[in-house]
mmCIF file of C-alpha atoms and ligand atoms in Angstrom:
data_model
loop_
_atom_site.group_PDB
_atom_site.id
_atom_site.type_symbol
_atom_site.label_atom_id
_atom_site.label_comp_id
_atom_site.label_asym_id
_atom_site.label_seq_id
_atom_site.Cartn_x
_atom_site.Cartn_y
_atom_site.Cartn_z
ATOM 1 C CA UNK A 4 102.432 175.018 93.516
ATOM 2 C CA UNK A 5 105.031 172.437 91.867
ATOM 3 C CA UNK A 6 103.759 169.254 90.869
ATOM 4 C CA UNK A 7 105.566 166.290 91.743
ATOM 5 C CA UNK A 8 104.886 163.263 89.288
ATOM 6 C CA UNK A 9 105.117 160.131 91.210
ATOM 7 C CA UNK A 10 106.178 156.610 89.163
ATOM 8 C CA UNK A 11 104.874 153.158 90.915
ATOM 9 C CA UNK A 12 102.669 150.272 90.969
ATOM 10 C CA UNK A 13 101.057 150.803 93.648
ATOM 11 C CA UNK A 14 98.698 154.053 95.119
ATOM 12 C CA UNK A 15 100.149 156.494 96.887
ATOM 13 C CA UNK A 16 100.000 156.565 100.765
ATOM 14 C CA UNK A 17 101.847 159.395 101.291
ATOM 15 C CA UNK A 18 99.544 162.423 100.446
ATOM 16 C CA UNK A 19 98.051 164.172 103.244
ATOM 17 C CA UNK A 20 101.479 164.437 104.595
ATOM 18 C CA UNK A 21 103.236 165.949 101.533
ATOM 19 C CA UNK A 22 102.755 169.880 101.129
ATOM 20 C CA UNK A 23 103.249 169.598 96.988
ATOM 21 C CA UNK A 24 100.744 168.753 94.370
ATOM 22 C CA UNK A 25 101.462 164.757 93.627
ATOM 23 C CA UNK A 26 100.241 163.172 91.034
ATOM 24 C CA UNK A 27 100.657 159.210 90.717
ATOM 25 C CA UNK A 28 101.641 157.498 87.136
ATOM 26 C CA UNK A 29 100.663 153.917 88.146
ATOM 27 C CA UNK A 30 102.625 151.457 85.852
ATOM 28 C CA UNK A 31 104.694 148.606 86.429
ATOM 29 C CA UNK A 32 108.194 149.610 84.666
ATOM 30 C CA UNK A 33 108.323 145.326 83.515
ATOM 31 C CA UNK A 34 106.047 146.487 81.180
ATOM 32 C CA UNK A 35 106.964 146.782 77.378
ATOM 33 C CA UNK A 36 104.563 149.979 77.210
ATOM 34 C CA UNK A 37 106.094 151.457 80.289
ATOM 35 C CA UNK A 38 108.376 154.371 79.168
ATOM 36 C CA UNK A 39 105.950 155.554 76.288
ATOM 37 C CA UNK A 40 102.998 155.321 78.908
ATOM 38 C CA UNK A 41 105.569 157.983 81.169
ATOM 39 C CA UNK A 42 106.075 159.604 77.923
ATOM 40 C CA UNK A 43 102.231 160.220 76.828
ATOM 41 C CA UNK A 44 101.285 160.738 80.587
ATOM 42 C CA UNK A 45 104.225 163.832 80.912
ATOM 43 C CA UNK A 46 103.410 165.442 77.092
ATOM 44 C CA UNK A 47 103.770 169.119 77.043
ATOM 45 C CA UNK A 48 105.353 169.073 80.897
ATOM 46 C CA UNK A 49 108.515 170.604 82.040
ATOM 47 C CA UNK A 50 110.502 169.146 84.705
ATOM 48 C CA UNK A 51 112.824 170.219 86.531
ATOM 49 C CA UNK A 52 113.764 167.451 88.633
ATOM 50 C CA UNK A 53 113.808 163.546 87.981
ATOM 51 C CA UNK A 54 115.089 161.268 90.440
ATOM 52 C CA UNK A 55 115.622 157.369 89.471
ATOM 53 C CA UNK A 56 114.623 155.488 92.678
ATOM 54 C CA UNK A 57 113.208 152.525 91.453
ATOM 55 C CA UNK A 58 115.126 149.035 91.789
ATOM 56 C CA UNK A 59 115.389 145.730 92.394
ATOM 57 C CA UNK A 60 118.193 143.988 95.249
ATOM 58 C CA UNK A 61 117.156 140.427 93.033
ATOM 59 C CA UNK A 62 118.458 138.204 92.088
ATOM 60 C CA UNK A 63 120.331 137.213 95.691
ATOM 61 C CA UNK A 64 122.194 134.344 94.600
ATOM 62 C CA UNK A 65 125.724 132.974 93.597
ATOM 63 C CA UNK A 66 126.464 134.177 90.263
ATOM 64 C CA UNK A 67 126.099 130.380 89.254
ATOM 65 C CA UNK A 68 122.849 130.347 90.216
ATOM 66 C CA UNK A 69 121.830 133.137 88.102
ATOM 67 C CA UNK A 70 119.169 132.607 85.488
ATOM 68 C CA UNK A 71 119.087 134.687 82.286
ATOM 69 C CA UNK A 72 115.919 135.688 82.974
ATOM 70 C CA UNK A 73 116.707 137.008 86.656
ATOM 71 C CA UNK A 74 119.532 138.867 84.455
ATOM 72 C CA UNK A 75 117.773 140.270 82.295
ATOM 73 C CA UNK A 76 115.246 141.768 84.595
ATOM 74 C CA UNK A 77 117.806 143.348 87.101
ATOM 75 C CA UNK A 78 119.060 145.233 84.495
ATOM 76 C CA UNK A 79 115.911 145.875 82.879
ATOM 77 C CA UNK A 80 114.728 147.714 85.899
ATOM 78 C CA UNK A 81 118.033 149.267 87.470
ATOM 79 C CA UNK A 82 119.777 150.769 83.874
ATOM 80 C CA UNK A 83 118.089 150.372 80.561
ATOM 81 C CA UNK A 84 114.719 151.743 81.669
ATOM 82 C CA UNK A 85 116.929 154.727 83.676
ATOM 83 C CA UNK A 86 118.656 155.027 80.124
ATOM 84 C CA UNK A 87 115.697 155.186 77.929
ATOM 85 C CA UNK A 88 113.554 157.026 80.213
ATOM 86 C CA UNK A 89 115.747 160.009 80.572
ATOM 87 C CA UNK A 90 116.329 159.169 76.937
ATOM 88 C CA UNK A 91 112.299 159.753 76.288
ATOM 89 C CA UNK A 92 112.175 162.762 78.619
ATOM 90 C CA UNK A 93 115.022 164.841 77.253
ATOM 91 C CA UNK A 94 112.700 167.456 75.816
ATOM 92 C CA UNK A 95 110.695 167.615 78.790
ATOM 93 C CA UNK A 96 113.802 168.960 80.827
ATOM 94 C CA UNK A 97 114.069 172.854 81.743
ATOM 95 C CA UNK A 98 117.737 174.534 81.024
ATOM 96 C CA UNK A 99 119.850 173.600 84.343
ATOM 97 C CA UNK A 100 117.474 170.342 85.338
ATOM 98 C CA UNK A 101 118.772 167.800 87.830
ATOM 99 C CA UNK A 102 118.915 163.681 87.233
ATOM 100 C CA UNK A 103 119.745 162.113 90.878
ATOM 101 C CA UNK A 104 120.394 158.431 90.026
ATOM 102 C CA UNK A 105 120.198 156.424 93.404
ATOM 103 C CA UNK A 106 122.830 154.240 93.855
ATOM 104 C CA UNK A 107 124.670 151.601 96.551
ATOM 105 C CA UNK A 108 128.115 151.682 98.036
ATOM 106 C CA UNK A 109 128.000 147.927 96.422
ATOM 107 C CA UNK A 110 128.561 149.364 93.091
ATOM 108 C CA UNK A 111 132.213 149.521 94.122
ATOM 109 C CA UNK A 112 132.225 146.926 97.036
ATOM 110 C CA UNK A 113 130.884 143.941 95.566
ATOM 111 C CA UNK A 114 129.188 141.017 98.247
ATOM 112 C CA UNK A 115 128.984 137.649 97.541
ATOM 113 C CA UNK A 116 125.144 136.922 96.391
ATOM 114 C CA UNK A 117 124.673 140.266 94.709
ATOM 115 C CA UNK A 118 126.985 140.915 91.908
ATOM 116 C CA UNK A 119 123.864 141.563 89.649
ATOM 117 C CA UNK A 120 122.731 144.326 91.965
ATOM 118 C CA UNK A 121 126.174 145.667 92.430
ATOM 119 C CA UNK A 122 126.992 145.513 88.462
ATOM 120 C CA UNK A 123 123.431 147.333 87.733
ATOM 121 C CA UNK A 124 124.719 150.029 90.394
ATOM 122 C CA UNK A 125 127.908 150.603 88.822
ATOM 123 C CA UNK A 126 126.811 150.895 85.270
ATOM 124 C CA UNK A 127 124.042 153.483 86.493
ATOM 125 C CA UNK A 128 126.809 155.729 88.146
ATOM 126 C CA UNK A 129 128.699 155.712 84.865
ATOM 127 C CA UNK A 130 125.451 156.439 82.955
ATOM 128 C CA UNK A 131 125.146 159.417 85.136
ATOM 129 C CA UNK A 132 129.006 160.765 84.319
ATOM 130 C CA UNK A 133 128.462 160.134 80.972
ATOM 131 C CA UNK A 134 125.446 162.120 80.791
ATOM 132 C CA UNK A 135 126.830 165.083 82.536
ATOM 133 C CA UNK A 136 129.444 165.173 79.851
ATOM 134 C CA UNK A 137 126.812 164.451 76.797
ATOM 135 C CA UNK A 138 124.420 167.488 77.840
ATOM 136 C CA UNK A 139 127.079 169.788 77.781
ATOM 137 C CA UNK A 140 125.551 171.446 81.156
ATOM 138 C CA UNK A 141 122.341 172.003 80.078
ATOM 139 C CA UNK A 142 121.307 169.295 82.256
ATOM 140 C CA UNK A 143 123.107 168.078 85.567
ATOM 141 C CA UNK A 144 123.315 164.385 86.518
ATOM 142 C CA UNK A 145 124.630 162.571 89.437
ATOM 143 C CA UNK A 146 124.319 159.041 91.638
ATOM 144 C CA UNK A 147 124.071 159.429 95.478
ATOM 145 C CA UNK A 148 124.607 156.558 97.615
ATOM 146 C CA UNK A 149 121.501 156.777 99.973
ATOM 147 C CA UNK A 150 122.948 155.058 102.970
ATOM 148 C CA UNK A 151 121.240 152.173 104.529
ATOM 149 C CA UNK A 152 117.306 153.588 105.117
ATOM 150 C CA UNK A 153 114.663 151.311 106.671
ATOM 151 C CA UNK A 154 112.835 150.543 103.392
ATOM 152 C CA UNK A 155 110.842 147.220 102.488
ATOM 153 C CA UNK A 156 114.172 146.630 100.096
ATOM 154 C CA UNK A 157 116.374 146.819 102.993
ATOM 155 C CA UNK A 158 113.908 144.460 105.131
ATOM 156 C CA UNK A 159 113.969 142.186 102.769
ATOM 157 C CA UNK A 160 118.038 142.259 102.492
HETATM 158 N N1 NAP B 26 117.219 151.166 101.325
HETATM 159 C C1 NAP B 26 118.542 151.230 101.370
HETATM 160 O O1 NAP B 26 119.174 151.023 102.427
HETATM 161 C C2 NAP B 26 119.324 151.565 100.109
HETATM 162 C C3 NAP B 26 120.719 151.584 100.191
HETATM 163 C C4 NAP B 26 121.440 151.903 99.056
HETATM 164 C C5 NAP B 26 120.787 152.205 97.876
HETATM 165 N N2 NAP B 26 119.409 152.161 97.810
HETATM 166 C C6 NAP B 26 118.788 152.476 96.518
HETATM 167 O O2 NAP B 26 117.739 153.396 96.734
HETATM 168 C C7 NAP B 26 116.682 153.169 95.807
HETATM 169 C C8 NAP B 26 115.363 152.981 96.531
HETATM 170 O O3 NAP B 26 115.493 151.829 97.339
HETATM 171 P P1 NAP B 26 114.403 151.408 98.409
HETATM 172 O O4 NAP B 26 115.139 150.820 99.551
HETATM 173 O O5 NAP B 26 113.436 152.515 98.635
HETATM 174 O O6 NAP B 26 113.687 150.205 97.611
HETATM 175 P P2 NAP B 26 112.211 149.588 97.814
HETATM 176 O O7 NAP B 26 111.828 149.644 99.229
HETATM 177 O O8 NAP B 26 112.274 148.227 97.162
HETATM 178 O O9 NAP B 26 111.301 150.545 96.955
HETATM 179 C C9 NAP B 26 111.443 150.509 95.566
HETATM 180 C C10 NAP B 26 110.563 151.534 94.926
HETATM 181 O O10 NAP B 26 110.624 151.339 93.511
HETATM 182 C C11 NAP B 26 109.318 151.154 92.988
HETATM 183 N N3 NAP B 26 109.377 150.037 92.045
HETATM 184 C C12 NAP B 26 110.033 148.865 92.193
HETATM 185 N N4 NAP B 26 109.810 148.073 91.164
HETATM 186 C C13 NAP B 26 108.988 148.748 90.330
HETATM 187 C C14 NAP B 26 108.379 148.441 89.090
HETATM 188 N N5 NAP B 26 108.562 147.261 88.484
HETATM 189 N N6 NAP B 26 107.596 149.372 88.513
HETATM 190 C C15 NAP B 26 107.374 150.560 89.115
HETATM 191 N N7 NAP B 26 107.926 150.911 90.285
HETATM 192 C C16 NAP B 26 108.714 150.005 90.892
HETATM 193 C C17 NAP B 26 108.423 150.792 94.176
HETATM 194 O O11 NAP B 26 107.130 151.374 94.073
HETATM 195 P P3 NAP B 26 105.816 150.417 93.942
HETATM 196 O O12 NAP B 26 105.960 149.324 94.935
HETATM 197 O O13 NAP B 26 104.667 151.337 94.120
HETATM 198 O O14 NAP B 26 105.897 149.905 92.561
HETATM 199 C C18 NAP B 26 109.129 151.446 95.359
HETATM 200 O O15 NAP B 26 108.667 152.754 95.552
HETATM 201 C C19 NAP B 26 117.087 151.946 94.972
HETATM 202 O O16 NAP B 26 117.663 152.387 93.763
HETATM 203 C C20 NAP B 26 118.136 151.271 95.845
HETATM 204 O O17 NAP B 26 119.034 150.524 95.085
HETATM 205 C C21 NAP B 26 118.668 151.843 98.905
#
């Protein structure tokens, strides 16, 4: 049966639903250690899949309003850990793997109070063309716009 490696902070509630093997890596991505924790946790595993869900909507202000710090952590958590994660796992992808790289229609369609999000968005849906043309076809990336789905994100929007 497949195993499907799970990335969050918090234990998974979703188990005696799911018909695959899960298995949870509990870390907080914020973390310096984070992607070398993935790393250690996935040595000698192939994937074939790896879908970059994880995000933050913050900060939702004015751009005036913005703090370096609430900068820094947007795109902390929506691109460079997507960049240096698939960076790290490179050599744990099969021939023909699939990235899926979530994004948001406001990658294109900017809002007023979320040009942070948006901006994160669009850089990740370039990251994704860009890697499709790095890997030469060995591996296949793209970003989906999800739609809006009753998460805790989109409560809290
Ligand atoms: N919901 C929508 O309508 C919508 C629309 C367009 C695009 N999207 C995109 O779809 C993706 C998923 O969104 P969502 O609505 O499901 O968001 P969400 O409800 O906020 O869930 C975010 C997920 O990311 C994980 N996560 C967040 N911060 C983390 C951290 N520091 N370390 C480890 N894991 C972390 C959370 O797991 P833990 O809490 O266990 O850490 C949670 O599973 C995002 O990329 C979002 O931009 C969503």
């Amino acid at each position: 049966m497949e195993t499907v490696f799970v990335i969050g902070r918090r234990p998974l509630e979703i188990k005696a639903a799911f018909q695959r093997k899960l298995r949870l890596i509990q870390i907080d991505l914020f973390v310096s250690e984070a992607i070398d924790h993935i790393h250690q946790q996935l040595s000698g595993i192939k994937l074939d899949y790896i879908i970059f869900s994880a995000a933050t909507e913050m900060p939702l202000k004015w751009f005036c309003e913005i703090t370096s710090e609430e900068y820094d952590n947007a795109f902390l958590l929506n691109l460079k850990i997507p960049f240096f994660l698939t960076k790290a796992l490179l050599s744990n992808l099969n021939e023909g793997a699939r990235l899926l790289f979530l994004t948001s229609r406001l990658s294109s369609s900017p809002e007023i109070g979320s040009v942070i999000y948006c901006m994160t968005k669009s850089a990740v849906e370039i990251f994704s063309a860009g890697l499709n043309k790095e890997l030469g076809g060995k591996v296949l990336s793209c970003s989906v716009i999800p739609g809006v789905v009753d998460t805790e994100m989109q409560q809290r929007l």
